[in-house]
Coordinates of C-alpha atoms in Angstrom, one line a residue:
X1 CA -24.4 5.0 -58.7
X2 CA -24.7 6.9 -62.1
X3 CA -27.8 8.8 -63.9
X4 CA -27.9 10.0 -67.2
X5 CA -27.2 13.0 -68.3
X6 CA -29.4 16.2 -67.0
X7 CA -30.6 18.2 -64.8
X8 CA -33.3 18.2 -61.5
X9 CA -34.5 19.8 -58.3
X10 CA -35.9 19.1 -55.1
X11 CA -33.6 16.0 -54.2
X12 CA -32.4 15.1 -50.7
X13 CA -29.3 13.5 -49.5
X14 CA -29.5 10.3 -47.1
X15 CA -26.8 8.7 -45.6
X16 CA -27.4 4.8 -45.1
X17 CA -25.2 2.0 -44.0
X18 CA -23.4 -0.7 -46.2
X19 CA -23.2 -4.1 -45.5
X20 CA -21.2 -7.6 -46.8
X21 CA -23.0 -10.7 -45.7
X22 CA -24.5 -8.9 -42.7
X23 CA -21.0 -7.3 -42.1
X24 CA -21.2 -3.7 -41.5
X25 CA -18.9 -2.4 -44.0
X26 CA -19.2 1.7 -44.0
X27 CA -22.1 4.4 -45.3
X28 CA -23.1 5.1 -48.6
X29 CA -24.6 8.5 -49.4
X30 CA -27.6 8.5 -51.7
X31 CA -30.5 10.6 -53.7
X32 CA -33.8 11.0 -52.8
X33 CA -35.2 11.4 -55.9
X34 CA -37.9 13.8 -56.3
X35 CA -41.3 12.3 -57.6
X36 CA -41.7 13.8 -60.9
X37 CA -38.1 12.4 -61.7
X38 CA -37.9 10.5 -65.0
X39 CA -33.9 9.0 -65.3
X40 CA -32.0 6.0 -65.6
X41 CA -29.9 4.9 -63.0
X42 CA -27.4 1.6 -62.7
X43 CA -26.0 0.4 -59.9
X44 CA -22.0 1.2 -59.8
X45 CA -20.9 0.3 -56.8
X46 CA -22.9 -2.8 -55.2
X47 CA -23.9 -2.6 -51.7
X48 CA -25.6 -5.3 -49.4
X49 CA -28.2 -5.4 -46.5
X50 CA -27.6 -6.9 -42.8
X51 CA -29.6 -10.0 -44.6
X52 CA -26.3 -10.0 -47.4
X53 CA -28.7 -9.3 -50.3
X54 CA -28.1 -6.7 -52.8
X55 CA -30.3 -3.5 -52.1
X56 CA -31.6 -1.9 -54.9
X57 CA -33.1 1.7 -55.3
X58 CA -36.8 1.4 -54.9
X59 CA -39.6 3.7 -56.0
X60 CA -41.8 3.9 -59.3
X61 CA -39.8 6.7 -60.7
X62 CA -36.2 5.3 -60.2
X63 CA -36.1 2.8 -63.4
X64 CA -33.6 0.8 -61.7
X65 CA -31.6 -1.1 -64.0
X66 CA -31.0 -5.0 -62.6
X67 CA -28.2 -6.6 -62.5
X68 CA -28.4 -10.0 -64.9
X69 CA -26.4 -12.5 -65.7
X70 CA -25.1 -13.1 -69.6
X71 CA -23.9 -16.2 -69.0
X72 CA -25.0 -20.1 -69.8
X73 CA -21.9 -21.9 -68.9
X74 CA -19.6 -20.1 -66.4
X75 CA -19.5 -22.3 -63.0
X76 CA -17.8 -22.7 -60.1
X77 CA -14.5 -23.8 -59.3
X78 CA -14.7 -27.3 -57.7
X79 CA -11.3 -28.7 -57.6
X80 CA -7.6 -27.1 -57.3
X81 CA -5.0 -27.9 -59.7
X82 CA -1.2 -27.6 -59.9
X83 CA 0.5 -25.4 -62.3
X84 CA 3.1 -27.3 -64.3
X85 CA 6.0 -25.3 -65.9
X86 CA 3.6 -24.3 -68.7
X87 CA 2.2 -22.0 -66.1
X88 CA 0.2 -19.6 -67.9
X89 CA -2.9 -20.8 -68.8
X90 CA -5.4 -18.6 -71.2
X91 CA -8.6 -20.0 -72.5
X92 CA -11.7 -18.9 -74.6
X93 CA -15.2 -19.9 -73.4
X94 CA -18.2 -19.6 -75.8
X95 CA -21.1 -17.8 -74.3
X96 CA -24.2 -16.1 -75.2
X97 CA -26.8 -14.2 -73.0
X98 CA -30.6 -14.9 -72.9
X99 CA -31.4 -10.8 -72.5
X100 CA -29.4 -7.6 -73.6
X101 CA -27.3 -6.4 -70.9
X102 CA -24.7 -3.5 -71.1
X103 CA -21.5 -2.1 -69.1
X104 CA -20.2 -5.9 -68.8
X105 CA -18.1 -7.1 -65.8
X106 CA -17.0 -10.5 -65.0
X107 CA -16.5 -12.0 -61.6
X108 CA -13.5 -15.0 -60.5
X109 CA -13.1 -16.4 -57.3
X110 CA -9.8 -18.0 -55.8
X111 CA -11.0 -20.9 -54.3
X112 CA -13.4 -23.9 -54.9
X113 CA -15.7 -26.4 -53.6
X114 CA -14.1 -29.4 -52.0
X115 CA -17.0 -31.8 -51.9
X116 CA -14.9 -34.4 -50.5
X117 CA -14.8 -32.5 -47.3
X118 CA -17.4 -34.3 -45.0
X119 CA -16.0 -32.8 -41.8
X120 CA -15.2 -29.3 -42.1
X121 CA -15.7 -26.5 -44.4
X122 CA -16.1 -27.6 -48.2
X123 CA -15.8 -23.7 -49.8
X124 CA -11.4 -23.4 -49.5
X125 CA -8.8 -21.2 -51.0
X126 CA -6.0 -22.8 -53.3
X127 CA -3.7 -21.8 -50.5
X128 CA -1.9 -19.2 -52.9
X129 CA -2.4 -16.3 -54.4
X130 CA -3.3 -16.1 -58.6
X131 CA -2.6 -13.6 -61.4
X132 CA -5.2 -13.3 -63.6
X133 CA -6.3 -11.1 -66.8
X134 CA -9.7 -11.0 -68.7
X135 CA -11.0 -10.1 -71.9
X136 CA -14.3 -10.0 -73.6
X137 CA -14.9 -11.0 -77.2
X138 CA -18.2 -9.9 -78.3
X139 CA -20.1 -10.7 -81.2
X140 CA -17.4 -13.5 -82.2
X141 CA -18.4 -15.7 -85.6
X142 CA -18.5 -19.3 -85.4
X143 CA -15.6 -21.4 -83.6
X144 CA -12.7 -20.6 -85.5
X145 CA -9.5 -19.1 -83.9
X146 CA -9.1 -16.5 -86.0
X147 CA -12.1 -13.5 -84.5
X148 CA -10.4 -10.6 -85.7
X149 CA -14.0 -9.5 -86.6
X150 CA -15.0 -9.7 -82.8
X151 CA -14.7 -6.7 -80.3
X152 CA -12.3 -7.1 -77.8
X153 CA -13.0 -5.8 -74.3
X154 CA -10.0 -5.6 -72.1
X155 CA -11.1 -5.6 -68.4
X156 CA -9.2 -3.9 -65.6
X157 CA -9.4 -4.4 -62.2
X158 CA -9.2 -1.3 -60.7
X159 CA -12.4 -0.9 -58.0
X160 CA -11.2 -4.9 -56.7
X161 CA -7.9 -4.0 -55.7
X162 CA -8.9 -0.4 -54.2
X163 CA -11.3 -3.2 -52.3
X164 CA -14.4 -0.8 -53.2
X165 CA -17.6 -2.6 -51.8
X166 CA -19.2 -5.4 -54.0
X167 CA -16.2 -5.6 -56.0
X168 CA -13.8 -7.3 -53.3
X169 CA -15.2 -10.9 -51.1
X170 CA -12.9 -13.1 -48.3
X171 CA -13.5 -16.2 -48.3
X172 CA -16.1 -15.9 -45.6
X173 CA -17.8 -12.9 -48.0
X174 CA -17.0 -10.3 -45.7
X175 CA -15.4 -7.2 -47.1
X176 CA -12.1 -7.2 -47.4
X177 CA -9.6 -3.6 -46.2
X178 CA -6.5 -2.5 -48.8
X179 CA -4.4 -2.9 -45.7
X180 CA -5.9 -6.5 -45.8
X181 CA -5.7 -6.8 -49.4
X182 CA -2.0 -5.9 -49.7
X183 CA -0.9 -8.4 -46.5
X184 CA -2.7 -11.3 -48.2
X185 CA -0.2 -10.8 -51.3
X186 CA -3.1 -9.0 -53.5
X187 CA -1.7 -6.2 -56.0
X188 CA -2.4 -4.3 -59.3
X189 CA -0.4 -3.9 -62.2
X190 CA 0.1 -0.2 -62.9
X191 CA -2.4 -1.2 -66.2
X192 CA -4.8 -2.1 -64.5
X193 CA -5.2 -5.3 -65.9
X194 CA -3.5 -7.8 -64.2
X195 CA -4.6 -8.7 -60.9
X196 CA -3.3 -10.7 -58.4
X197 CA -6.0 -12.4 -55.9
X198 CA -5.1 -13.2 -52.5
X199 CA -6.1 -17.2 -51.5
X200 CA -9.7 -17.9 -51.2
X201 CA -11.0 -14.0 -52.1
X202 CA -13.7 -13.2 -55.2
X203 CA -13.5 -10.1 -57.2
X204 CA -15.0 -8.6 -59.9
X205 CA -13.9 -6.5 -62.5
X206 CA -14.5 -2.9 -63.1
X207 CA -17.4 -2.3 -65.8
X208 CA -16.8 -2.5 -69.4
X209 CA -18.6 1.2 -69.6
X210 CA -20.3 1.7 -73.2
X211 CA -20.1 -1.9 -74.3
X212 CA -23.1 -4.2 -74.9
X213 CA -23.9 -8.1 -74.8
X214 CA -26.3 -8.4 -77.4
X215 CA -29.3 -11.0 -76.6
X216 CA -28.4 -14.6 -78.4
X217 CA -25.4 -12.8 -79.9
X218 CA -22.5 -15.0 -79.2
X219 CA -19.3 -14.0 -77.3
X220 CA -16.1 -15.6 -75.8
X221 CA -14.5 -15.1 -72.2
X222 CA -11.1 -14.8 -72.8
X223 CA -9.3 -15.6 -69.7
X224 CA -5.6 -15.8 -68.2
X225 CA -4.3 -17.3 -65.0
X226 CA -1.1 -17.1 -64.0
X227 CA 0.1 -19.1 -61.0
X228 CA 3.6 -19.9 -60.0
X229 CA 5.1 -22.9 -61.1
X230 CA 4.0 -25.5 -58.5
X231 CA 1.1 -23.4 -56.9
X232 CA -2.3 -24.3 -57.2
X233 CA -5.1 -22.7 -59.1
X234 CA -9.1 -23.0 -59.0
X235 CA -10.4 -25.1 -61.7
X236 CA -14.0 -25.9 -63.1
X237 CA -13.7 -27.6 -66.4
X238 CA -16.4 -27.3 -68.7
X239 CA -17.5 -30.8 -69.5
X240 CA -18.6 -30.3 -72.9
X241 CA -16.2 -30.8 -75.8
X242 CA -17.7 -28.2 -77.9
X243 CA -15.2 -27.7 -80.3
X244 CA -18.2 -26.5 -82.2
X245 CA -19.0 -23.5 -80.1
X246 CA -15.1 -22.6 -79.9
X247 CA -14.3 -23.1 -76.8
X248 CA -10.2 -23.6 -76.6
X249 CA -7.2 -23.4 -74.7
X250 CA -3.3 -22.8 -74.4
X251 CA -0.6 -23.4 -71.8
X252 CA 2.4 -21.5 -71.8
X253 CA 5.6 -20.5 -69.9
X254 CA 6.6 -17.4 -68.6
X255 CA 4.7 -14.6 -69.9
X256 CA 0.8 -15.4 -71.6
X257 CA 0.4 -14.0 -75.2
X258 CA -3.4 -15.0 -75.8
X259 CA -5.6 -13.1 -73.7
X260 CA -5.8 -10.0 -75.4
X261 CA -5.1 -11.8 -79.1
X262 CA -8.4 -11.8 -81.4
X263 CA -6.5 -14.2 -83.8
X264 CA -5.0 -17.5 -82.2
X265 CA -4.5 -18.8 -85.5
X266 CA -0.6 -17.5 -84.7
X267 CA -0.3 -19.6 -81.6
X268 CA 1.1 -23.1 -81.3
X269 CA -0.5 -25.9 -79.2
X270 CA -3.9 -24.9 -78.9
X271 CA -6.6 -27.6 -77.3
X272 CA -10.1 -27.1 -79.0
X273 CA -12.7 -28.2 -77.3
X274 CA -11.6 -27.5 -73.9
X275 CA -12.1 -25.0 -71.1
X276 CA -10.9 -25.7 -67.4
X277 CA -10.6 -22.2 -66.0
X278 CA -12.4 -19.4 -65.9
X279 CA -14.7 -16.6 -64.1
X280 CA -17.6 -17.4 -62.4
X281 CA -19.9 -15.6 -64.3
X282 CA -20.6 -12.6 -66.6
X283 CA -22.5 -10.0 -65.4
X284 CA -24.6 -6.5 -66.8
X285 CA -27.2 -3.9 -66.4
X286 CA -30.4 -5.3 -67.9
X287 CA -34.1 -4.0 -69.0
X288 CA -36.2 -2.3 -66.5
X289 CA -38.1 -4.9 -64.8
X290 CA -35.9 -8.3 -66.1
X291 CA -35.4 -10.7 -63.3
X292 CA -32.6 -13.7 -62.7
X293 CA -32.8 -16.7 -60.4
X294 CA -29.6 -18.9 -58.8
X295 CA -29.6 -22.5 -58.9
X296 CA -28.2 -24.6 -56.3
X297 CA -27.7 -28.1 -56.1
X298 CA -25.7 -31.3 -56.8
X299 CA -24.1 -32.8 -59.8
X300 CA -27.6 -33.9 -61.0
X301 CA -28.5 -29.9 -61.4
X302 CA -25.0 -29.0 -62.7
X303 CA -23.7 -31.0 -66.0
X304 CA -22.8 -34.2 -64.7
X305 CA -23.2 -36.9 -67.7
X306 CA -25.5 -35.2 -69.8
X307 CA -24.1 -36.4 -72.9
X308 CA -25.8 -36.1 -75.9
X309 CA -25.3 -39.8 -76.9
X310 CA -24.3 -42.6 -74.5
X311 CA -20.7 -42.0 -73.4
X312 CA -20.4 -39.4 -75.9
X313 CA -17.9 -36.4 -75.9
X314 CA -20.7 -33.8 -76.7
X315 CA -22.4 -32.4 -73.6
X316 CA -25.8 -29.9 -73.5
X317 CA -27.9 -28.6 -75.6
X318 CA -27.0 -25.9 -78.8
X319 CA -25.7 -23.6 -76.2
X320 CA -23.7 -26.1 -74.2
X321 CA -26.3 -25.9 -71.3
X322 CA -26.1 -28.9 -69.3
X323 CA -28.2 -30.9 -66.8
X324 CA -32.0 -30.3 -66.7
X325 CA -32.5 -27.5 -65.1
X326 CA -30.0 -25.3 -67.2
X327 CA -31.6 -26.5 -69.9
X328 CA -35.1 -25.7 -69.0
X329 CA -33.8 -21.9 -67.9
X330 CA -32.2 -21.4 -71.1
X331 CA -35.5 -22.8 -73.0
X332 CA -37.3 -20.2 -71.3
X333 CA -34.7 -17.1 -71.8
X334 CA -34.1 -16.6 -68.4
X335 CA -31.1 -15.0 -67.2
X336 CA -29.3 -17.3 -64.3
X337 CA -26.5 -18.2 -62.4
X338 CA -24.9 -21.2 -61.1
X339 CA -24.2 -22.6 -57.9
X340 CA -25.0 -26.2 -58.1
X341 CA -21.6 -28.5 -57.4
X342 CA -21.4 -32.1 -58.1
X343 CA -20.8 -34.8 -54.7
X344 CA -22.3 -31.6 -52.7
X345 CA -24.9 -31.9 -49.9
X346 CA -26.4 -29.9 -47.5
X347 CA -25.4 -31.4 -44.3
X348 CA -22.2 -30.5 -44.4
X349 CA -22.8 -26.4 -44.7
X350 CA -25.9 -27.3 -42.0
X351 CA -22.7 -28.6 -39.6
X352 CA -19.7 -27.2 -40.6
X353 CA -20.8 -23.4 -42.2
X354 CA -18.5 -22.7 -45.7
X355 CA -21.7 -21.7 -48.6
X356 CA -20.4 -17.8 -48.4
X357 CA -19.1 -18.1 -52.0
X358 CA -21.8 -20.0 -53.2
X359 CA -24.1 -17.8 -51.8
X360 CA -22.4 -14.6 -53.0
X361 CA -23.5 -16.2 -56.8
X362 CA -26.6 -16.0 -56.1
X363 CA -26.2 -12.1 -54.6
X364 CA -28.6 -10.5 -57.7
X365 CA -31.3 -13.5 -57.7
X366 CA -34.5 -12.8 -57.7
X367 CA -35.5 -16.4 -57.4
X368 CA -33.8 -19.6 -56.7
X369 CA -34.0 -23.3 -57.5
X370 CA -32.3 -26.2 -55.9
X371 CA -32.3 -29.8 -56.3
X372 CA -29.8 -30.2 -53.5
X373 CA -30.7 -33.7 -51.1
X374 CA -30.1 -36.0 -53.6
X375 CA -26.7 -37.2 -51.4
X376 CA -28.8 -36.5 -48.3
X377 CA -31.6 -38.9 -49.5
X378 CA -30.4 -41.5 -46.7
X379 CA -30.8 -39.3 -43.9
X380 CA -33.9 -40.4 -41.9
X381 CA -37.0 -37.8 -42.0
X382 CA -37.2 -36.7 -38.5
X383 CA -34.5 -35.3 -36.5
X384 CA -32.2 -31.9 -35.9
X385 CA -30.4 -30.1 -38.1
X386 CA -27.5 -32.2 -40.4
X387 CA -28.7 -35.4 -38.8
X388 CA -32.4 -35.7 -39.8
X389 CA -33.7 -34.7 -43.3
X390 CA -36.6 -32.7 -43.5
X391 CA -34.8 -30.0 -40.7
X392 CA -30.9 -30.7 -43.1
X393 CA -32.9 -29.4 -46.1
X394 CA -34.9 -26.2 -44.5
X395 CA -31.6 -25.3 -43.0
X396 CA -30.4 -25.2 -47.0
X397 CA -33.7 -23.2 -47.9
X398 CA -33.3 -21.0 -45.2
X399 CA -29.2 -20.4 -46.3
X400 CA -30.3 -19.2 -49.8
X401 CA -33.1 -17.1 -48.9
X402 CA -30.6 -15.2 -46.5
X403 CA -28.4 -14.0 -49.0
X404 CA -31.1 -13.1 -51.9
X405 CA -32.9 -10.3 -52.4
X406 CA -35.8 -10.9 -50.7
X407 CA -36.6 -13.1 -48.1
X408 CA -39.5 -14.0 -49.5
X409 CA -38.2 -14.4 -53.4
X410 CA -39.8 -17.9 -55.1
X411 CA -37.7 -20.6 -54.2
X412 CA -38.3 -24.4 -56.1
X413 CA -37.3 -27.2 -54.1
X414 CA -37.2 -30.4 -56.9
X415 CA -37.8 -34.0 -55.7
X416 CA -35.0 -36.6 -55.5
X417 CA -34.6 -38.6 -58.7
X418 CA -34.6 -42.2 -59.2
X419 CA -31.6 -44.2 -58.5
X420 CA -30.2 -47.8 -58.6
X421 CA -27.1 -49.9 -59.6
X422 CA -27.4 -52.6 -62.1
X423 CA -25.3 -55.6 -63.4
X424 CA -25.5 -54.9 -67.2
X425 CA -24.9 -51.3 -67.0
X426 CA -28.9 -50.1 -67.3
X427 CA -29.9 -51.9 -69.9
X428 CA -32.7 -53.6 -68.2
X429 CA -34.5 -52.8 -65.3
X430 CA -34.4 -57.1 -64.4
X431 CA -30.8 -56.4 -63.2
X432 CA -31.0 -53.1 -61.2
X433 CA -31.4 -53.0 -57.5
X434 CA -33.1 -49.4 -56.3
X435 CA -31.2 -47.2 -54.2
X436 CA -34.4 -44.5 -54.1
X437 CA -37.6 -46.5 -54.1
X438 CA -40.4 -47.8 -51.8
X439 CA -38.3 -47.8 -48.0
X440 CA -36.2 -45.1 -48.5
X441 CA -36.6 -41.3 -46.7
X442 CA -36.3 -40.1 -49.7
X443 CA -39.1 -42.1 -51.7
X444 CA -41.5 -42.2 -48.3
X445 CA -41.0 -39.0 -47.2
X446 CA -39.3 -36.2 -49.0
X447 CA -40.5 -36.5 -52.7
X448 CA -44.4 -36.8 -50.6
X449 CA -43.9 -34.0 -49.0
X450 CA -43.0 -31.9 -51.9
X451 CA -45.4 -32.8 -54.0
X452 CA -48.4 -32.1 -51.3
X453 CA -47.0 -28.3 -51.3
X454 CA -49.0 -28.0 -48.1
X455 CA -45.7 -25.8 -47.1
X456 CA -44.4 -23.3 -44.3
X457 CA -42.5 -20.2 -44.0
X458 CA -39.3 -22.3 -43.6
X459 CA -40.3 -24.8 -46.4
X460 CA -40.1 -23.8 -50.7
X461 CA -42.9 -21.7 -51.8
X462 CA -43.3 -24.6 -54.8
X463 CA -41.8 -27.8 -56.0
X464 CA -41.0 -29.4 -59.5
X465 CA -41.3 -33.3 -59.7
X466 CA -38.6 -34.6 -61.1
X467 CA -39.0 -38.4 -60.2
X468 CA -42.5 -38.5 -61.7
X469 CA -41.2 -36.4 -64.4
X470 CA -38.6 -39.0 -65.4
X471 CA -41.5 -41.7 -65.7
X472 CA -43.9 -39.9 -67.0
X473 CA -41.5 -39.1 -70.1
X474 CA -40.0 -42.0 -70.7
X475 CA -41.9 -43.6 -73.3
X476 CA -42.6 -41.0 -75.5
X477 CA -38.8 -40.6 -75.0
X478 CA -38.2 -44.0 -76.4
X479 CA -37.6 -45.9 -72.9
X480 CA -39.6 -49.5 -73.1
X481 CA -38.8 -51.0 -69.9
X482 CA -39.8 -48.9 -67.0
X483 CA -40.8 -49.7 -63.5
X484 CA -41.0 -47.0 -60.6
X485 CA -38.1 -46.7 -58.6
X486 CA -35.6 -48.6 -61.0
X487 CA -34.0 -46.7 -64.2
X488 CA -35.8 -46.5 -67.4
X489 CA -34.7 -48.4 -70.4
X490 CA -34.4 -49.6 -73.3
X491 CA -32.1 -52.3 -73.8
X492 CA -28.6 -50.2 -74.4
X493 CA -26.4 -49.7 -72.6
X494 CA -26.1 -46.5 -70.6
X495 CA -29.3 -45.2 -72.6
X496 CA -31.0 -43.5 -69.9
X497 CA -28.2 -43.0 -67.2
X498 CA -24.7 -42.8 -67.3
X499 CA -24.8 -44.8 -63.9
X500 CA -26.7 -45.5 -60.4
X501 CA -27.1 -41.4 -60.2
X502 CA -27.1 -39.5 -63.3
X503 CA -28.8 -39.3 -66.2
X504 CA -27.7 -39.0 -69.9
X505 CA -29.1 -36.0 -72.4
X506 CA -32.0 -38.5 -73.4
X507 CA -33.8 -37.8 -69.8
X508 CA -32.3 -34.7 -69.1
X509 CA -33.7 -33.2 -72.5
X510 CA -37.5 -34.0 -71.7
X511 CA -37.3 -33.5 -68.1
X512 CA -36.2 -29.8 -68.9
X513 CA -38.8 -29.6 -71.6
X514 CA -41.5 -30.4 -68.8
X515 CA -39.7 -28.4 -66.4
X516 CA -39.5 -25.2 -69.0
X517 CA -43.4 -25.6 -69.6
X518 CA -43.8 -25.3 -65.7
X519 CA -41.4 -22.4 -65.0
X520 CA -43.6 -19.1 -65.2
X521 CA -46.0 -20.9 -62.6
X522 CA -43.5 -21.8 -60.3
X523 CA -41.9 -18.5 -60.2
X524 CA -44.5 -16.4 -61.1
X525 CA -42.2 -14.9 -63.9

């Protein structure tokens, strides 16, 4: 923890215990602050509760900064890769943050999310350890490689590999030893900037003290890993060919040039338009008061398909946000993180455990959202937990409130959207066959029960409608064949959705309008 400079009197010293998803960890010694106190403090070193959720100082005189998110596009890893002998592998990714936040940090995590895993744990380490090295460019101009204009922020390592708690995770979130650290092949270059993660473990950089994301000002992640030559690495591309934000990357062998370049205009065979590493998300101190939210989900709640014209190669909106739900968030300048992973469900956490690191994104939230179900829509309604749907789904509510800040932080449960196949790719409704209409748990059941909101204390505390919300917008969005449970169209191809599941930008652009419009009374914020 650090104040601001000065001076005061009449404080007392407590000593209180420090926990890593409900791991007892150590003690922390803190300040009671007197009453008449009137400082700024940050959090430096981030603790959690025996619930796993970040505990902040409380009282009206504190002015406890919150920890925010400045990122609209960082995700997380959901396949592993195989380094080829161009091993080193650096990229830029354009960002920018909804709210000021200051003493940046970044966070990465050595594993991914295996949603082809039905049977067993989907959250999994690469099953090697990774070098990596970070940089932040802030305040870049345009999408050129040249930003010798920009500030480059070199970001070290230091607290991660001294395992100091909330900067070091296992795979199961606990907190980590250096004895543990060292045996798991973790180490520290004597710079500080180079560090190498043990399989499966998150880590966070030290601060970037004194430096500032600017609100809407644009930055770049610049990021290196460094894996062996035929070792794996985590990988979450960036599906959104946005050569005109800047994103771009370079492979090469041996030892990596570009992190810490400002101008790439010097390098040879750089990809534009294409980012498939990097951290999980961008993190700072933010305005007394400000608040963030998680969201969780499936592919429909992450990017998948939301191309801005049918089969296109441009994804989002301006920013690069994509799906509907990152759209509507960035709409209303919130600040969020991202847990949602396409071909995920809940069952298989509900059965099997393995949501630690998807959890640990959500660590700072002071709300959530979640459109997870949509690839549980066939379980029946009624039975136990990963067999029957209603008790699959509470068991997924009930895993997100766990690890938050409070227990009883708003949490927006959205209703499973339309589905069906069709014979001429969606371009009439004549030729599609429903895969989430009248007869289905989903249509009967579920979306009913959300939209009543007659709820309990192991249900949401609101829902957005989705499925109606898709209807409802489709013909002011240009959509002139709709029938309820089928996809709207319009008599091209693809128009609407990509195929049976997801939809294109058309529908994801008015469904986050609607959703936006709806936020502050569903969160209360």
């Amino acid at each position: 923890m650090d104040a601001t400079a000065g001076s005061f009197s009449g404080a007392s010293s407590v000593t209180t215990n420090v926990y890593a998803n409900g791991v007892l960890v150590g003690t922390l010694p803190y300040v009671v602050m007197p009453s008449d106190l009137n400082k700024s403090l940050t959090l430096d070193s981030v603790g959690t509760n025996a619930s796993g959720s970040t505990h902040s100082l409380t009282g009206s005189s504190t002015n406890c900064l919150p920890v925010l998110s400045a990122s609209k596009r960082t995700v997380l890893p959901y396949m592993a890769l195989t380094a080829g002998a161009n091993n080193v592998r650096s990229s830029r990714l354009a960002d920018r943050s909804n709210k000021t936040v200051t003493d940046p940090w970044v966070e990465w995590w050595n594993g991914y999310v295996d949603a082809a895993t039905s049977n067993a744990p989907q959250e999994k380490g690469v099953g090697n350890v990774v070098p990596i090295r970070a940089a932040l460019l802030l305040n870049t101009s345009g999408s050129g490689q040249n930003q010798s204009s920009a500030v480059l922020v070199q970001l070290k390592w230091t607290r991660a590999a001294a395992c100091q708690a909330g900067y070091i995770f296992k795979l199961d979130g606990t907190q980590p030893t250096t004895a543990e650290f060292s045996a798991a092949g973790g180490a520290i270059s004597g710079d500080g900037y180079t560090l190498t993660v043990p399989d499966g473990w998150r880590v966070r950089s030290d601060r970037a003290y004194g430096f500032t994301i600017l609100k809407d000002a644009w930055y770049m992640v610049s990021w290196e890993i460094a894996p062996a030559v035929g070792a794996k690495y985590p990988s979450q591309p960036v599906s959104s060919g946005r050569t005109d934000l800047g994103d771009m990357m370079k492979d090469q062998a041996g030892a990596g040039t570009a992190v810490f370049l400002k101008d790439w205009t010097t390098l040879s065979g750089v990809t534009a338009g294409q980012v498939v590493c990097g951290p999980c998300n961008v993190y700072g101190s933010g305005a007394y008061g400000e608040k963030s939210l998680i969201n969780h989900g499936d592919s429909i709640g992450r990017e998948n398909s939301d191309r801005i014209t049918p089969n296109g190669a441009l994804y989002g909106d301006a920013d690069g946000c994509t799906a509907f739900v990152n759209r509507a968030l960035n709409t209303g300048k919130y600040s969020w993180t991202r847990a949602a992973v396409s071909g995920t469900n809940a069952t298989v956490p509900a059965l099997y455990g393995g949501f630690s690191q998807r959890l640990l994104q959500g660590q700072f939230a002071d709300a959530a959202i979640t459109n997870m179900g949509n690839n549980n829509r066939s379980l029946p309604w009624s039975g136990p937990v990963g067999t029957g749907l209603l008790a699959t789904q509470r068991d997924h509510w009930a895993k997100i409130r766990a690890a938050a800040r409070s227990s009883s932080l708003p949490l927006i449960a959205v209703t499973f959207a339309p589905q069906a196949s069709s014979t001429d790719s969606w371009e009439t409704t004549a030729n599609q066959t429903s895969l989430m209409g009248p007869g289905t748990p989903g249509y009967d059941s579920y979306n009913p029960y959300l939209r009543a909101g007659v709820f309990t204390a192991a249900d949401p505390t609101a829902a957005y409608d989705m499925y109606n919300a898709i209807y409802a917008g489709a013909g002011a969005a240009g959509f002139t064949d709709v029938i309820d449970g089928k996809i709207p169209c319009n008599g091209t191809a693809q128009a609407g959705y990509f195929d049976s599941t997801h939809p294109q930008a058309a529908i994801h652009t008015y469904v986050a309008a609607d959703l936006a419009s709806k936020l502050p009374t569903l969160l209360g914020f």
